[in-house]
Amino acid sequence: MAVTQPAAPSAPVPAVTVPPARPAAPAPPSGAAFTARPPAAASVPSVPSAGEEARGGGAVRVAGPVPGALAHRYAALPPPLRVALAALRLEVLLGDPRDAANPYSLPALAAPAGSAASAGSAGAGEGAGWSGRAGALLTAAGLGQVRAADQRVRALRPLLRRDLALGRAAVAWGGPGVPPAGRVRGRAGESSPVSSPVPAALLGPAALVAAAGGVLRQAALVVAGRGSGEPALRQWQPVLAAAFADLLACESLTCVALRRPAAPAPGSGSGVGAGLLGAVAGYVVPTVLADVLAQLGLVLAECGQGPAGTGGGMLAKLTGDLPLAGVDAAGAAYWQACLAGALPALAGEEPRTAHRGPVPAFFRLADPPAPAPAVGVAAAGEQGDGHTPGGHETDGLEPGGLEPGGDGVGGDDRVVLSGLLRAGAARADGADGGDGGDTGGAALGALARRLLTEQRALRRPCRTAGADPGAVAARALADRQALLWLAAAVLGVREAADDGRGLFLGGTHWALLALTGIAGRLGVPLPGPAPDPRAPVWAELAGRVRRGVDCDVYATRLLW
């Protein structure tokens, strides 16, 4: 993906040793710039250690762009420099994922417990081994300096995409010297690490999204690499395109929830959680990705990548770790029951008009965190961006509940998402009456209008469903509401990324394919003929795996 390189910053930067022939503000390289070759030919960027960065002294040798531009080369949606450096350090420390002798390689992590390959990675999971070995690994990478929940998850991405159990424990890590075993019990049996900046409801979904992306990339590598010589494999291209769109939708919801922490809601008690969006992610991400993993298993099996292969082994290990990370059917059912109990409060009146003005900052994934709104901010969400100053930099987890309404953030979430659905539906007329060439935008608007109609139809039954949250009807309503909020998150993230830079995330193809899948799960008929987005989405996925770019919403360049 082409990324426009900004001009060299005028502010002073740390002393840098740069190759003489490289200009001060180089053009962005191809994806191979951050892709390592086999060990003999590997060229790994030399990044400063966490201590060197904190001290700010001495020359820092960076084999590539200057520090001010490193984050822009790291991803299409660049992170803060500190986050990019921490992620690069972590990836270097983890080593080559293809080297079987590496305890953090894909073969070693996917090996059955007790085998020779898994012996080198013993103690890498949660427990005493984790607190010593992996805690030191994350400390060396400087993860303790990243306290914003969304940026913590982003910096951990190199580890998250390799192994779900290892990644889930890493997300729960609170920082140097903090015992990872310390846990607190909230209401309804919810638990979370005391010190982790990531809310409890989002620990598992954040790790699952990254781990599933690693499996998707392995499957896409096989199909893209052998598709030209084996035409039979081309039938899996639309399947992988749909899986890619579903994964981007789930990550969009998770990122928005991470960027918008919960605030106290009336009657929420003292439970520890992530509010409405966290509960929606806790339910809908494992549910949707269960279908994605089933499709990936079929593709890998048909491509000869069974459990003995790298892709099949990753998928088998990931499936076995779902209960440990709390993202299996039982974990999803817990969050579904929480949503079912909150249905009467969620059935409030929708906004009279579509969402106006800029998309709220928690949808703009590349923006720095914004200050948290005061209690009582208008529910339209134009000013409320749901962040603490400096990016969630709190010592513990913020209390939150599922009951929206009143002055709670949950109510703001509901109204903002409903407003985005209405805004997406309103664009159907504008897309048709504009230049006449935006067929994808028109189809996306028409589909959003159909989903908005479904949301309105659910309002009346939701008002009475809370009398028996365990009833089948209440759980079915919760399922439908969660899918509609997933669609709203997709619309918000896509609109925020449509800023004129030509980013894939700002285009209509992936959003149209993701909303088509959501409509299919809801049983909602599609609104007439529309362009098939699977071919361009597959082209993006195949291009990413060839260029060494991750399957995430940020389009992160891979080191290995």
Coordinates of N, CA and C in Angstrom, one line a residue, residues 157 209 216 241-255 289 292 365 486 489-490 493 504-505 509-511 514 537 540 544 550-555:
R157 N 1.4 -6.4 19.2 CA 0.9 -7.1 18.0 C 1.9 -8.2 17.5
V209 N -8.2 -11.3 17.9 CA -8.2 -10.7 16.6 C -6.8 -10.8 15.9
L216 N -4.9 -16.1 9.2 CA -5.4 -15.6 7.9 C -4.2 -15.4 7.0
A241 N -11.2 -13.3 1.2 CA -11.5 -11.9 1.2 C -12.6 -11.6 2.2
A242 N -13.6 -12.5 2.3 CA -14.7 -12.3 3.3 C -14.2 -12.4 4.7
A243 N -13.2 -13.4 4.9 CA -12.6 -13.5 6.2 C -11.8 -12.3 6.6
F244 N -11.1 -11.7 5.6 CA -10.4 -10.5 5.9 C -11.3 -9.3 6.3
A245 N -12.4 -9.2 5.6 CA -13.4 -8.1 5.9 C -13.9 -8.3 7.3
D246 N -14.3 -9.6 7.6 CA -14.8 -9.8 9.0 C -13.8 -9.5 10.1
L247 N -12.5 -9.9 9.8 CA -11.5 -9.6 10.7 C -11.3 -8.1 10.9
L248 N -11.3 -7.3 9.8 CA -11.2 -5.9 10.0 C -12.3 -5.3 10.7
A249 N -13.5 -5.8 10.5 CA -14.7 -5.3 11.3 C -14.5 -5.6 12.8
C250 N -14.1 -6.8 13.1 CA -13.9 -7.1 14.5 C -12.8 -6.3 15.2
E251 N -11.8 -6.1 14.4 CA -10.7 -5.2 15.0 C -11.1 -3.8 15.1
S252 N -11.9 -3.3 14.1 CA -12.4 -1.9 14.2 C -13.2 -1.7 15.5
L253 N -14.1 -2.7 15.8 CA -14.9 -2.6 17.0 C -14.0 -2.7 18.3
T254 N -13.0 -3.6 18.3 CA -12.2 -3.7 19.4 C -11.3 -2.4 19.6
C255 N -10.8 -1.9 18.5 CA -10.0 -0.7 18.7 C -10.8 0.5 19.2
L289 N -15.6 -14.5 14.7 CA -14.3 -15.1 14.4 C -14.4 -16.6 14.5
V292 N -15.0 -17.4 11.0 CA -13.8 -17.1 10.2 C -12.8 -18.3 10.4
L365 N -8.5 6.1 14.3 CA -7.5 5.2 14.9 C -6.1 5.7 14.9
L486 N -21.8 -3.6 15.6 CA -20.6 -4.0 14.9 C -20.6 -3.2 13.5
A489 N -19.8 0.4 14.0 CA -18.3 0.6 14.2 C -17.6 0.6 12.9
V490 N -18.0 -0.3 12.0 CA -17.4 -0.4 10.7 C -17.6 0.9 9.9
V493 N -15.4 3.8 11.5 CA -13.9 3.7 11.3 C -13.6 3.9 9.8
F504 N -6.8 2.1 2.1 CA -7.7 1.0 1.9 C -8.8 1.0 3.0
L505 N -8.4 1.4 4.2 CA -9.4 1.4 5.3 C -10.5 2.5 5.0
H509 N -14.8 -0.9 -0.2 CA -14.9 -2.3 -0.6 C -15.0 -3.2 0.7
W510 N -14.0 -3.0 1.6 CA -14.0 -3.8 2.8 C -15.3 -3.6 3.7
A511 N -15.7 -2.3 3.8 CA -16.9 -2.0 4.6 C -18.1 -2.7 4.0
A514 N -17.9 -6.4 4.7 CA -18.2 -6.6 6.1 C -19.7 -6.5 6.4
V537 N -11.0 -6.7 -2.4 CA -10.6 -7.0 -1.1 C -9.5 -8.1 -1.1
E540 N -6.2 -6.7 -2.2 CA -5.5 -6.0 -1.1 C -4.8 -7.0 -0.2
R544 N -0.8 -7.4 0.4 CA -0.2 -7.3 1.7 C 0.7 -8.4 2.0
D550 N 0.9 -6.6 7.5 CA 0.0 -7.3 8.3 C -1.4 -7.2 7.9
C551 N -2.3 -8.1 8.4 CA -3.7 -8.1 8.0 C -4.5 -7.3 9.0
D552 N -4.0 -6.2 9.5 CA -4.7 -5.4 10.5 C -5.2 -4.1 10.0
V553 N -6.0 -3.4 10.8 CA -6.6 -2.1 10.3 C -5.5 -1.0 10.1
Y554 N -4.3 -1.2 10.7 CA -3.3 -0.1 10.6 C -2.4 -0.4 9.3
A555 N -2.5 -1.5 8.7 CA -1.6 -1.9 7.6 C -0.1 -1.8 8.1

